[in-house]
Structure formats: C-alpha cells, structure tokens
XYZ file of C-alpha atoms in Angstrom:
376
model
C 250.789 112.247 34.553
C 250.174 115.220 36.844
C 250.589 113.058 39.956
C 253.844 111.624 38.611
C 255.241 115.083 37.962
C 254.259 116.250 41.430
C 255.908 113.173 42.957
C 259.154 113.884 41.105
C 258.957 117.511 42.094
C 258.627 116.617 45.794
C 261.352 113.972 45.932
C 264.080 115.167 43.560
C 266.730 117.627 44.764
C 269.207 119.221 42.371
C 272.828 119.239 43.436
C 273.850 122.665 42.195
C 272.987 126.030 43.668
C 271.474 127.201 40.386
C 269.324 124.132 40.049
C 268.110 124.363 43.645
C 267.156 127.998 43.157
C 265.238 127.160 39.982
C 263.431 124.343 41.764
C 262.584 126.612 44.676
C 261.003 129.148 42.343
C 258.949 126.429 40.667
C 257.689 125.249 44.062
C 257.057 128.694 45.472
C 253.443 128.826 44.277
C 250.926 126.430 45.855
C 249.559 123.668 43.619
C 245.848 123.017 44.046
C 245.712 125.264 47.121
C 248.375 123.313 49.086
C 252.011 124.170 49.623
C 254.635 121.796 48.273
C 257.392 120.814 50.670
C 260.868 121.600 49.436
C 262.992 119.715 51.941
C 264.483 123.019 53.125
C 261.281 124.562 54.466
C 259.405 127.390 52.807
C 262.265 129.873 53.069
C 264.294 130.160 49.847
C 267.292 131.041 51.979
C 267.466 127.377 52.953
C 268.772 126.571 49.499
C 271.142 129.522 49.408
C 272.678 128.555 52.734
C 273.633 125.050 51.567
C 275.260 125.404 48.140
C 276.041 122.194 46.348
C 279.684 121.731 45.287
C 278.726 119.827 42.110
C 278.976 121.539 38.735
C 275.865 123.482 37.666
C 275.894 121.862 34.239
C 274.530 118.601 35.680
C 271.318 120.300 36.807
C 270.645 122.563 33.860
C 268.750 119.977 31.793
C 266.527 119.028 34.721
C 265.868 122.639 35.672
C 264.997 123.402 32.048
C 262.493 120.545 32.014
C 260.909 121.915 35.169
C 260.575 125.363 33.650
C 258.957 123.859 30.576
C 256.562 121.622 32.503
C 255.434 124.214 35.034
C 254.233 127.693 34.198
C 254.333 130.644 36.525
C 251.174 129.475 38.320
C 252.704 126.181 39.356
C 250.316 124.134 37.217
C 251.448 120.596 36.551
C 250.021 120.299 33.047
C 252.190 121.148 30.061
C 250.510 124.052 28.255
C 249.679 123.736 24.578
C 252.038 125.772 22.362
C 249.132 127.541 20.668
C 245.449 128.053 21.092
C 242.789 129.205 18.672
C 241.507 132.662 19.465
C 237.914 133.197 20.412
C 235.902 133.918 17.229
C 234.679 137.177 18.749
C 238.215 138.474 19.261
C 240.179 136.729 16.497
C 241.666 138.923 13.804
C 239.852 136.980 11.093
C 236.921 134.981 12.525
C 235.893 131.765 10.828
C 235.480 128.015 11.076
C 238.990 126.611 10.492
C 241.168 126.508 13.634
C 244.797 125.432 13.303
C 247.821 124.949 15.571
C 251.567 125.128 15.077
C 251.611 121.378 14.519
C 250.434 122.068 10.953
C 253.189 124.604 10.235
C 255.196 124.164 7.028
C 258.862 124.643 7.781
C 257.911 125.610 11.315
C 256.568 128.957 10.075
C 253.444 128.766 7.871
C 250.211 127.228 9.184
C 248.237 126.120 6.111
C 244.547 127.003 6.508
C 242.801 126.310 3.193
C 243.435 126.021 -0.547
C 242.815 129.211 -2.517
C 244.142 128.137 -5.911
C 246.085 125.655 -7.986
C 248.311 126.118 -10.986
C 251.128 124.721 -13.039
C 253.633 125.428 -10.277
C 251.667 123.828 -7.456
C 249.000 124.611 -4.892
C 248.382 127.992 -3.280
C 247.203 127.966 0.353
C 245.971 130.674 2.608
C 248.270 130.438 5.613
C 249.165 132.105 8.892
C 252.746 133.350 9.202
C 253.854 132.522 12.750
C 256.879 134.801 12.453
C 255.210 137.949 11.099
C 251.768 137.215 12.628
C 249.754 137.834 9.459
C 247.803 136.025 6.772
C 249.774 135.201 3.630
C 249.425 133.132 0.476
C 251.848 130.188 0.398
C 252.765 128.711 -2.981
C 254.360 125.277 -3.060
C 256.033 123.096 -5.689
C 254.702 119.543 -5.936
C 257.903 117.649 -6.810
C 261.592 118.427 -6.582
C 262.174 117.244 -10.158
C 259.310 119.339 -11.566
C 260.573 121.649 -14.361
C 258.615 124.476 -12.744
C 261.055 124.416 -9.816
C 263.350 126.633 -11.891
C 260.552 129.186 -12.270
C 259.823 128.784 -8.577
C 263.422 129.569 -7.607
C 263.560 132.549 -9.979
C 260.336 134.004 -8.566
C 261.346 133.733 -4.928
C 264.774 135.259 -5.596
C 263.610 138.548 -7.150
C 262.849 140.277 -3.848
C 261.096 143.436 -5.151
C 259.375 145.317 -2.323
C 256.552 147.556 -3.578
C 252.914 148.069 -2.506
C 251.681 147.066 -5.967
C 253.896 143.996 -6.462
C 253.030 140.631 -4.908
C 256.655 139.548 -4.739
C 257.695 136.468 -2.737
C 258.735 137.033 0.856
C 259.720 134.191 3.170
C 260.939 130.858 1.835
C 261.006 127.412 3.471
C 262.053 123.991 2.224
C 259.575 121.129 2.146
C 260.041 117.394 1.525
C 260.497 117.048 -2.225
C 260.220 120.746 -3.045
C 259.759 124.139 -1.437
C 257.265 126.841 -0.532
C 257.299 130.613 -0.329
C 254.853 133.251 0.832
C 253.436 136.376 -0.797
C 250.965 138.926 0.476
C 247.380 137.672 0.531
C 244.879 139.398 -1.779
C 241.303 138.562 -0.786
C 239.448 140.116 -3.728
C 240.422 137.628 -6.419
C 241.816 138.763 -9.754
C 241.028 141.482 -12.237
C 239.811 138.702 -14.524
C 237.158 137.779 -11.933
C 236.010 141.391 -11.625
C 235.820 141.841 -15.385
C 233.833 138.615 -15.795
C 231.275 139.809 -13.235
C 230.919 143.492 -14.146
C 231.963 143.691 -17.784
C 233.589 146.897 -19.103
C 234.544 149.419 -16.438
C 234.221 153.189 -16.387
C 237.205 155.106 -17.831
C 238.006 156.741 -14.475
C 238.213 153.324 -12.808
C 240.273 151.889 -15.678
C 242.808 154.716 -15.475
C 243.125 154.257 -11.710
C 243.725 150.514 -12.092
C 246.227 151.022 -14.913
C 248.134 153.593 -12.864
C 248.595 151.068 -10.048
C 249.637 148.328 -12.476
C 252.167 150.629 -14.107
C 253.501 151.680 -10.693
C 254.205 148.037 -9.876
C 255.813 147.435 -13.264
C 257.910 150.577 -12.865
C 259.340 149.132 -9.637
C 260.068 145.816 -11.361
C 261.740 147.520 -14.307
C 263.858 149.649 -11.959
C 265.099 146.381 -10.431
C 265.949 145.062 -13.896
C 262.978 142.664 -14.027
C 260.552 142.231 -16.941
C 257.312 140.510 -15.930
C 256.474 139.039 -19.381
C 253.026 137.730 -18.369
C 250.855 140.745 -17.510
C 247.185 139.804 -17.883
C 243.995 140.173 -15.793
C 244.440 136.710 -14.255
C 247.830 137.798 -12.832
C 246.550 141.074 -11.370
C 245.270 140.545 -7.840
C 242.825 142.723 -5.920
C 242.210 143.426 -2.271
C 238.591 143.201 -1.189
C 236.994 146.649 -0.939
C 233.400 147.586 -0.023
C 233.269 150.292 -2.685
C 236.440 152.295 -2.176
C 239.470 152.479 -4.422
C 240.540 148.927 -5.391
C 244.143 148.007 -4.632
C 245.948 146.077 -7.386
C 248.980 143.794 -7.107
C 251.103 142.626 -10.027
C 251.568 138.924 -9.269
C 252.990 135.665 -10.651
C 256.588 136.409 -11.583
C 257.276 132.818 -12.575
C 258.280 133.656 -16.166
C 259.890 137.001 -15.381
C 263.131 137.768 -17.161
C 266.057 140.002 -16.323
C 267.173 142.850 -18.515
C 270.303 141.722 -20.282
C 269.347 138.049 -20.294
C 269.948 136.316 -23.636
C 267.024 135.574 -25.884
C 265.353 132.225 -25.110
C 265.815 129.314 -27.458
C 262.662 128.728 -29.483
C 259.362 130.355 -28.535
C 259.360 132.893 -25.736
C 257.159 132.801 -22.619
C 253.904 134.668 -22.217
C 250.179 134.408 -22.919
C 249.067 134.825 -26.550
C 246.773 137.802 -26.892
C 248.640 139.757 -24.219
C 252.321 139.061 -24.888
C 254.079 141.179 -27.495
C 254.702 139.474 -30.859
C 258.488 139.757 -30.532
C 258.309 138.230 -27.055
C 256.470 135.148 -28.320
C 258.974 134.936 -31.172
C 261.825 134.584 -28.670
C 263.172 138.123 -28.227
C 265.265 139.060 -25.206
C 263.424 140.665 -22.243
C 262.461 144.303 -22.812
C 260.299 146.638 -20.704
C 258.202 147.515 -23.770
C 256.935 143.936 -23.806
C 255.173 144.608 -20.497
C 253.773 147.885 -21.840
C 252.247 145.985 -24.764
C 250.379 143.783 -22.303
C 249.254 146.824 -20.296
C 247.791 148.350 -23.443
C 245.822 145.180 -24.199
C 244.592 144.966 -20.593
C 243.461 148.605 -20.683
C 241.547 148.111 -23.927
C 239.934 144.996 -22.483
C 238.875 146.834 -19.320
C 237.246 149.518 -21.459
C 235.457 146.853 -23.491
C 237.201 147.579 -26.783
C 238.817 144.154 -27.128
C 238.709 140.852 -25.278
C 240.239 137.428 -25.540
C 236.887 136.066 -26.723
C 236.129 138.691 -29.357
C 234.955 142.283 -29.704
C 232.871 144.059 -27.077
C 230.987 147.333 -27.115
C 233.207 150.154 -25.810
C 232.378 151.777 -22.500
C 230.608 155.135 -22.896
C 232.620 158.244 -22.193
C 236.079 156.849 -22.995
C 238.181 159.793 -24.224
C 239.769 159.342 -27.629
C 243.162 160.332 -26.223
C 242.976 157.473 -23.715
C 242.089 154.970 -26.424
C 244.898 156.264 -28.657
C 247.418 155.900 -25.815
C 246.383 152.306 -25.129
C 246.503 151.467 -28.838
C 250.031 152.896 -28.987
C 251.072 150.694 -26.063
C 249.547 147.630 -27.732
C 251.223 148.328 -31.074
C 252.953 145.340 -32.680
C 256.025 147.456 -33.448
C 258.059 147.874 -30.226
C 259.622 151.091 -31.562
C 256.156 152.705 -31.709
C 255.372 151.989 -28.049
C 256.152 154.339 -25.166
C 259.619 153.474 -23.839
C 258.943 153.394 -20.081
C 256.119 152.815 -17.605
C 256.477 156.225 -15.942
C 255.883 157.979 -19.279
C 252.653 156.018 -19.729
C 251.555 157.013 -16.216
C 252.176 160.676 -17.008
C 250.256 160.369 -20.272
C 247.276 158.798 -18.475
C 246.882 161.896 -16.310
C 246.833 164.116 -19.415
C 244.165 162.075 -21.198
C 241.383 163.337 -18.928
C 239.153 164.696 -17.662
C 237.168 161.565 -17.008
C 233.472 161.445 -16.139
C 232.937 160.833 -12.399
C 231.905 157.298 -11.545
C 231.830 155.153 -8.391
C 234.405 152.482 -7.756
C 233.196 148.888 -8.134
C 232.659 146.736 -5.078
C 235.347 144.048 -4.844
C 233.955 141.220 -2.680
C 235.973 139.068 -0.302
C 236.244 135.887 -2.358
C 238.107 133.837 0.257
C 235.705 134.164 3.172
C 236.535 134.226 6.882
C 239.079 131.945 8.481
C 240.214 131.412 12.051
C 243.883 131.949 12.718
C 246.087 130.413 15.426
C 247.152 132.732 18.225
C 250.281 131.841 20.213
C 249.923 131.298 23.941
C 252.221 133.564 25.927
C 254.230 131.578 28.462
C 255.359 133.178 31.675
C 259.019 132.627 32.410
C 260.092 131.645 35.893
C 262.107 134.394 37.540
C-alpha cells in the first residue's frame, strides 16, 4: 500500500496551481531518507512559474486525499485517528484501551458497564468532545415506555455542582443515550450498607449538599420525587469531605403539572403519602424524602426496620428531620433553603472524621486523540 501511494505521488500531476502547490508541499520532505522527484525539480518556484489554466475545483479532492494520507513528516502510512495513552501518563490508567471506532454517536467511547436499571444500561465512557470521563445512560428499545422518562430527564438541563443532570445527548439505533457527570464513589446506599449509621456532623454535611441540589432543582421548577440513598451519588474521597450528587431525574415532575392518574411515582418508605396517592408535584414532597434519608443516616429508621440511633445526635436535629418527614405536608418546612438554615442552628455537633469513600469503579484507560500536523 505504501509503495502504491508513493508511485501515485511520483507520477500524478495536478492541473491547477493550488493543487500543484499542495502536492509540492507534500513532497518537500524526504521519504525514507530519499528525495521524491516532483517533475519540476526541487524548487517550488517551478510550480508557481507554470500555472495550470484548469479550474482549481478539479484538484481539490485529490489534494485533500494527499493531505489526509501524508502527515507533515511525509510518511506514507495513514495515521490512526486515536491512540491509547501510555499507562504511566494517561489521565486514568487501567486495562481497557478504546478508540474512536467504539464511539456512540461519534462522541462517547463506551469503556465498561457500571450499572443497569429499568431505563437501560449505564456505561463509563470517554467524551471525545469535552475530553473527560462521563456516565452514559442508554435506552434499550425505542418503544420502551421508559423512553418518555428518558426524554424528560435529558431535557431538564439543571446545572449545579450537586445535581447529576444530563448533559450531552446522542441518538442511537432504536433509542438514545445521554451523559451525566461520573461519580466514582458509588451511592449513599452503598456507604450506609458498609459503615452503618454516620456521625451527626457528617450527616448534616451530606444533607446540606443534598438540599443545595434540591434547591437548584426547585428554583428551576423541578420536583425530584424519588430522593433516596440509592439516587444520591458520591465522588470517591480518601477521607476528606464527601461530594454528593442528586441523580436519577427520571420521574421528576414540574411545578404546575397536573396530578397523575392513579398512583403517583416514587419509592414507598421515602415518598410522601400524598405523592404516592397521586398528588401534583410539590417541593415539600422532596423534603419529606430528605427527612427520611436523614433519619436513616443517623440510624433512627431504615427500610428494613429500626436501628440504634447514633450517639451524640442533638435533639433539635432529630426534631427537624421528624418535621420534614411528617405525613402532613402543611407541617413540613416549606422550602429547602429554610431546612438548610435550620440545620446550621441545630448544632454544635461533636467533631468526627469524614468517612473514606472508596473508588468503586476502578481504573480505566482512556483514548487520547492523535494530533495531526496540517500541511502548510
């Protein structure tokens, strides 16, 4: 193949001035240590002194193919569009190299599966456009009823450091896929299953981040309606302050939407009673779930039964969480920012270290684009 390209390069002459100049630049560098004859000598002025009267458009496609086939070093082998970075210098070293040939929609390179659910499969992927790791969620079939939830989730577009809202969107055969920020520390459910009840200071910090994310959603007119530990993602941390994301907006509702027909969405045990009964979206429904999550983190309640409370939990903190989890929506705090303010007044809290959130996904090797040198 290389010999054939070199033969064509030596024998073919473009008719236009632009094409001849492009060809001259491609031949200017020796190939394999030997100069390539151009038919006009080694002086580029030979081409400029004999302009071709034919239209330049006839040579553009051929000149473009030459630029693609030959890099700035004059090599006759078409370079690969991507290469896998050396493990020592890659951003995220690991054992799974990928190339752009695996890209979904020409943008997301799927690396490995990190979860499955009712809406489809979640992959860890490399975003070729933004050059970062993301989580890509895909719908299995175009006629799947969850496609409606899928479209609603990707259309919300809330940008906040504590909300894992969908970003880019691409179409796939028979469905679609969209990307959210990648959280490597698993979920709050995983952390609670491993460590049990958490210290009050840690619980208040986590709740403040959750409420900050919900406050941003509520300001955009969105009610999450499925706040629970399994939908609260964590970044891996070696012992510092854990970072929480409110995720999975698939059943989110908009303020002002009519009440659903029949039973409402949500997870029993966390969803407010009026929500499960089919009430219209209301921000106090999310605050009910936050209260239940806070009590569960302290060890006061759990989905599986009662647990011993964590030592040192102030009574004012417990009373605030019980008020949030009240069955009567009128007895709950009206907004997330008021709950955040109340959390700061429930202290002081005994000092305690932050828990270690491990990296549950492990290392992975990401594709790094090869920079091509343009012919000038």
